[in-house]
Short mmCIF file of C-alpha atoms in Angstrom, two decimals:
data_model
loop_
_atom_site.label_atom_id
_atom_site.label_comp_id
_atom_site.label_asym_id
_atom_site.label_seq_id
_atom_site.Cartn_x
_atom_site.Cartn_y
_atom_site.Cartn_z
CA MET A 1 -41.98 -65.54 10.29
CA HIS A 2 -42.26 -63.58 13.61
CA SER A 3 -45.43 -61.89 14.18
CA HIS A 4 -45.53 -58.87 17.07
CA PRO A 5 -48.59 -57.08 18.77
CA THR A 6 -47.69 -53.33 17.40
CA PRO A 7 -45.65 -51.99 14.41
CA VAL A 8 -43.17 -50.60 17.54
CA ASP A 9 -42.73 -53.95 18.61
CA LEU A 10 -41.94 -54.85 14.94
CA GLY A 11 -39.58 -52.64 14.78
CA ARG A 12 -37.89 -53.17 17.90
CA ARG A 13 -37.56 -56.72 17.15
CA ALA A 14 -36.66 -56.51 13.47
CA GLY A 15 -33.77 -53.77 14.21
CA ASP A 16 -32.76 -55.61 17.79
CA HIS A 17 -31.97 -58.70 14.90
CA ALA A 18 -30.50 -56.57 12.33
CA GLY A 19 -28.15 -55.58 14.98
CA ARG A 20 -26.79 -58.57 16.19
CA ILE A 21 -25.88 -59.44 12.20
CA LEU A 22 -24.23 -56.20 12.10
CA SER A 23 -22.14 -57.09 15.45
CA GLU A 24 -21.00 -60.16 14.21
CA ARG A 25 -20.23 -59.69 11.09
CA LEU A 26 -17.93 -56.70 12.71
CA ALA A 27 -16.32 -58.61 14.77
CA ARG A 28 -13.90 -59.62 11.83
CA PRO A 29 -12.19 -57.32 9.63
CA GLY A 30 -13.65 -55.22 6.86
CA SER A 31 -16.99 -53.55 6.57
CA ALA A 32 -20.20 -54.61 6.28
CA ARG A 33 -22.32 -54.62 2.88
CA VAL A 34 -25.98 -53.15 3.88
CA LEU A 35 -29.26 -53.05 1.49
CA LEU A 36 -31.91 -50.98 2.74
CA ALA A 37 -35.34 -50.48 1.63
CA ALA A 38 -36.76 -46.50 2.31
CA ALA A 39 -40.41 -46.44 3.09
CA PRO A 40 -42.33 -45.55 6.66
CA SER A 41 -42.75 -48.89 6.80
CA GLN A 42 -39.30 -49.43 7.66
CA LEU A 43 -39.39 -46.32 10.11
CA GLY A 44 -39.52 -48.39 13.15
CA THR A 45 -36.81 -51.46 12.39
CA LEU A 46 -34.02 -48.45 11.10
CA ARG A 47 -34.36 -46.22 14.05
CA ALA A 48 -34.18 -49.15 17.00
CA LEU A 49 -30.77 -50.16 14.55
CA ALA A 50 -29.95 -46.95 14.97
CA GLU A 51 -30.24 -47.33 18.48
CA VAL A 52 -27.93 -50.68 18.78
CA ALA A 53 -25.02 -49.73 21.33
CA ASP A 54 -22.53 -52.10 19.91
CA VAL A 55 -22.35 -51.54 16.00
CA ASP A 56 -19.47 -49.70 14.66
CA PHE A 57 -21.28 -47.76 11.75
CA GLY A 58 -18.18 -46.23 10.72
CA ARG A 59 -17.61 -49.34 8.89
CA VAL A 60 -20.69 -50.07 7.40
CA GLU A 61 -21.26 -49.21 3.80
CA PHE A 62 -24.91 -48.49 3.01
CA PHE A 63 -26.59 -48.57 -0.35
CA HIS A 64 -30.33 -47.84 -1.59
CA MET A 65 -32.70 -50.20 -2.85
CA ASP A 66 -34.41 -47.94 -5.26
CA ASP A 67 -34.99 -43.63 -6.20
CA TYR A 68 -37.30 -41.81 -8.43
CA LEU A 69 -36.46 -40.36 -12.02
CA GLY A 70 -37.55 -36.10 -12.35
CA LEU A 71 -37.69 -35.34 -9.14
CA PRO A 72 -35.58 -32.35 -7.82
CA SER A 73 -31.81 -33.65 -6.03
CA ASP A 74 -33.00 -32.27 -2.71
CA ALA A 75 -36.56 -33.17 -3.41
CA PRO A 76 -37.62 -35.03 0.16
CA GLN A 77 -39.51 -37.53 -1.13
CA GLY A 78 -36.09 -39.28 -3.07
CA PHE A 79 -35.37 -42.13 -1.77
CA ALA A 80 -31.68 -41.38 -0.74
CA ASN A 81 -32.88 -38.20 1.21
CA TRP A 82 -35.42 -40.38 2.80
CA LEU A 83 -32.55 -42.12 4.39
CA GLN A 84 -30.54 -39.36 5.23
CA ARG A 85 -32.78 -37.61 6.81
CA GLU A 86 -34.52 -40.14 8.56
CA PHE A 87 -31.99 -42.91 8.89
CA LEU A 88 -28.21 -42.24 8.63
CA ARG A 89 -27.96 -38.25 9.73
CA HIS A 90 -29.15 -40.20 13.19
CA LEU A 91 -26.45 -42.65 14.05
CA PRO A 92 -23.72 -42.43 16.34
CA GLN A 93 -20.72 -42.63 13.56
CA ALA A 94 -20.66 -40.97 9.73
CA PRO A 95 -20.97 -44.70 7.46
CA VAL A 96 -20.01 -44.56 4.11
CA PHE A 97 -23.31 -43.88 1.89
CA HIS A 98 -24.03 -44.60 -1.78
CA ARG A 99 -26.54 -43.34 -3.17
CA MET A 100 -27.82 -43.12 -7.03
CA GLN A 101 -26.95 -40.62 -9.36
CA MET A 102 -30.26 -39.81 -10.05
CA SER A 103 -29.31 -36.31 -12.15
CA LEU A 104 -27.41 -38.85 -14.93
CA PRO A 105 -29.29 -40.05 -17.82
CA PRO A 106 -31.00 -43.62 -16.91
CA VAL A 107 -29.23 -45.94 -18.35
CA GLU A 108 -26.24 -44.18 -17.33
CA ALA A 109 -27.26 -43.57 -13.71
CA ALA A 110 -28.08 -47.57 -14.12
CA ALA A 111 -24.71 -48.66 -14.77
CA HIS A 112 -23.25 -46.16 -12.58
CA TYR A 113 -24.97 -47.42 -9.55
CA ALA A 114 -24.17 -51.45 -10.74
CA ALA A 115 -20.90 -50.89 -10.07
CA LEU A 116 -21.12 -49.26 -6.73
CA LEU A 117 -22.70 -52.48 -5.82
CA GLY A 118 -20.43 -54.65 -7.53
CA GLU A 119 -20.15 -58.54 -7.27
CA ALA A 120 -20.24 -59.31 -3.13
CA PRO A 121 -22.83 -60.62 -1.16
CA PHE A 122 -24.75 -57.87 0.93
CA ASP A 123 -23.79 -59.18 3.97
CA LEU A 124 -27.43 -57.50 5.53
CA VAL A 125 -31.01 -56.49 3.77
CA LEU A 126 -33.41 -54.50 5.05
CA CYS A 127 -36.62 -54.54 2.89
CA GLY A 128 -40.80 -54.49 2.76
CA LEU A 129 -43.44 -55.26 0.52
CA GLY A 130 -45.43 -52.53 -1.18
CA VAL A 131 -49.41 -52.73 -1.09
CA ASN A 132 -48.84 -54.84 -4.84
CA ALA A 133 -46.39 -57.03 -3.15
CA HIS A 134 -43.30 -55.24 -4.90
CA ILE A 135 -39.97 -55.75 -3.59
CA ALA A 136 -38.02 -52.32 -3.83
CA PHE A 137 -39.51 -50.88 -7.30
CA ASN A 138 -40.14 -54.54 -8.84
CA GLU A 139 -43.65 -54.57 -9.26
CA PRO A 140 -45.52 -58.01 -10.48
CA GLY A 141 -44.43 -59.26 -13.57
CA SER A 142 -40.47 -58.58 -12.69
CA ASP A 143 -37.65 -61.07 -13.96
CA PHE A 144 -36.97 -63.44 -10.77
CA ASP A 145 -33.56 -64.54 -13.21
CA ASP A 146 -33.03 -61.10 -14.18
CA PRO A 147 -29.09 -60.82 -15.52
CA GLU A 148 -28.81 -56.73 -14.18
CA PRO A 149 -28.10 -55.75 -10.90
CA VAL A 150 -30.07 -52.57 -11.75
CA ARG A 151 -33.37 -51.35 -14.13
CA LEU A 152 -34.77 -48.77 -14.99
CA ILE A 153 -39.02 -49.33 -14.72
CA GLU A 154 -42.12 -48.06 -15.10
CA MET A 155 -44.19 -47.70 -11.95
CA ASP A 156 -47.22 -49.40 -11.55
CA HIS A 157 -50.60 -47.68 -10.76
CA ALA A 158 -50.49 -49.52 -7.46
CA SER A 159 -47.19 -48.38 -6.70
CA ARG A 160 -47.94 -44.52 -7.48
CA ARG A 161 -51.40 -44.58 -5.46
CA GLN A 162 -49.23 -45.94 -2.50
CA GLN A 163 -47.04 -42.87 -2.72
CA VAL A 164 -49.87 -40.56 -2.45
CA ASP A 165 -51.29 -42.09 0.73
CA GLU A 166 -48.58 -42.63 2.93
CA GLY A 167 -48.93 -38.84 2.65
CA HIS A 168 -45.37 -38.18 0.17
CA PHE A 169 -46.91 -36.56 -2.47
CA PRO A 170 -50.03 -34.25 -2.71
CA HIS A 171 -51.97 -36.30 -6.04
CA LEU A 172 -51.24 -39.25 -8.18
CA ALA A 173 -50.04 -36.60 -11.09
CA ALA A 174 -47.36 -35.47 -9.10
CA VAL A 175 -45.92 -39.19 -8.25
CA PRO A 176 -42.95 -40.06 -11.01
CA THR A 177 -43.85 -42.69 -13.46
CA ARG A 178 -40.40 -44.19 -13.44
CA ALA A 179 -37.61 -45.37 -11.13
CA LEU A 180 -34.31 -46.86 -10.75
CA THR A 181 -34.53 -49.83 -9.38
CA VAL A 182 -31.96 -52.97 -8.02
CA THR A 183 -33.10 -56.53 -9.09
CA ILE A 184 -34.81 -59.05 -7.50
CA PRO A 185 -31.97 -61.34 -7.57
CA ARG A 186 -29.48 -58.72 -6.51
CA ILE A 187 -31.62 -58.23 -3.39
CA LEU A 188 -31.50 -61.69 -2.51
CA ASN A 189 -27.39 -61.94 -3.34
CA ALA A 190 -27.36 -61.38 0.54
CA ASP A 191 -26.33 -63.13 3.72
CA HIS A 192 -29.10 -62.32 5.99
CA VAL A 193 -32.69 -60.71 4.63
CA ILE A 194 -35.05 -58.95 7.22
CA CYS A 195 -38.48 -57.79 5.76
CA SER A 196 -40.35 -55.39 7.92
CA VAL A 197 -43.95 -55.19 6.94
CA PRO A 198 -46.39 -53.37 9.36
CA GLY A 199 -50.40 -52.39 8.58
CA ALA A 200 -53.54 -53.25 7.60
CA GLN A 201 -52.77 -51.75 4.23
CA LYS A 202 -50.19 -54.86 3.86
CA CYS A 203 -52.08 -57.45 4.78
CA ALA A 204 -53.21 -58.88 1.17
CA ALA A 205 -50.06 -58.63 0.19
CA VAL A 206 -48.44 -60.77 2.67
CA ARG A 207 -51.43 -63.54 2.04
CA ALA A 208 -50.71 -63.60 -1.12
CA THR A 209 -46.63 -63.65 -0.38
CA LEU A 210 -46.95 -66.52 2.46
CA GLU A 211 -49.87 -68.84 0.61
CA LEU A 212 -48.32 -68.71 -3.30
CA GLU A 213 -45.72 -70.20 -5.16
CA PRO A 214 -42.97 -68.17 -6.42
CA THR A 215 -44.45 -66.08 -8.88
CA PRO A 216 -43.65 -62.93 -11.21
CA ASP A 217 -47.31 -61.53 -10.26
CA VAL A 218 -46.92 -61.72 -6.77
CA PRO A 219 -43.13 -60.31 -6.11
CA GLY A 220 -42.83 -61.02 -2.71
CA THR A 221 -43.11 -64.78 -2.86
CA ALA A 222 -39.44 -64.40 -4.58
CA LEU A 223 -38.70 -64.40 -1.06
CA LYS A 224 -38.63 -68.08 -1.01
CA LEU A 225 -36.25 -68.63 -3.53
CA ARG A 226 -33.69 -67.83 -0.35
CA PRO A 227 -33.80 -69.78 2.45
CA GLY A 228 -33.45 -67.93 5.88
CA VAL A 229 -35.65 -64.60 5.07
CA HIS A 230 -37.08 -63.53 8.35
CA LEU A 231 -40.32 -61.61 7.95
CA TYR A 232 -41.28 -59.10 10.26
CA LEU A 233 -45.25 -58.91 10.88
CA ASP A 234 -47.60 -56.53 13.26
CA ARG A 235 -51.08 -57.96 14.28
CA GLU A 236 -52.59 -55.87 11.17
CA SER A 237 -50.47 -57.40 8.68
CA ASP A 238 -50.58 -60.89 9.96
CA PRO A 239 -53.09 -62.86 7.81
CA ARG A 240 -52.62 -65.57 10.05
#
């Protein structure tokens, strides 16, 4: 666990850490595979990563963890659109970005993205925690042994409320009720996991994640199932 005074410090340290991991991976032949969360909590980490000078982003394949069902393809709240706007277009070299095809019927979209993910581990996962400790949109009660890599889910009320509180939607009725998410076992099939969690609104989720044994009631506790996860906190999210 890494605790820093401010969200800016957290983002800089986590982004630099991610950059070192990618630099080491790209010192070998082939491309790097990176799974990204899309949320304001990730912005500091992603911006710091974009500024790491010795990463050849043209050799990186990016995937995203989740996205809403039922939004227009160009909706700014769409997570793939958010990542393109806030992170990917700022990179010095154009990477490969594999987007969920949300215009397909949900079952087909899940199968299509599962095929894109393949079975190889991710070199790096950059994730966060929701206010209810969700990882991606794996809500409380999610299966830690889910055999499917991508699943259609019903969004928890707390997750939908979070989207309004963060300013993405004007009111709760505007927030989609369903989403596609990469499942917890597929997320944790990774060589490195960096979890960036700034802000007082996440303190309770961090506390539960740290104090409880792994339980589907608190999805963040699944991080304990994988050794070597790096949890980055700031003063307000650190419950100690």
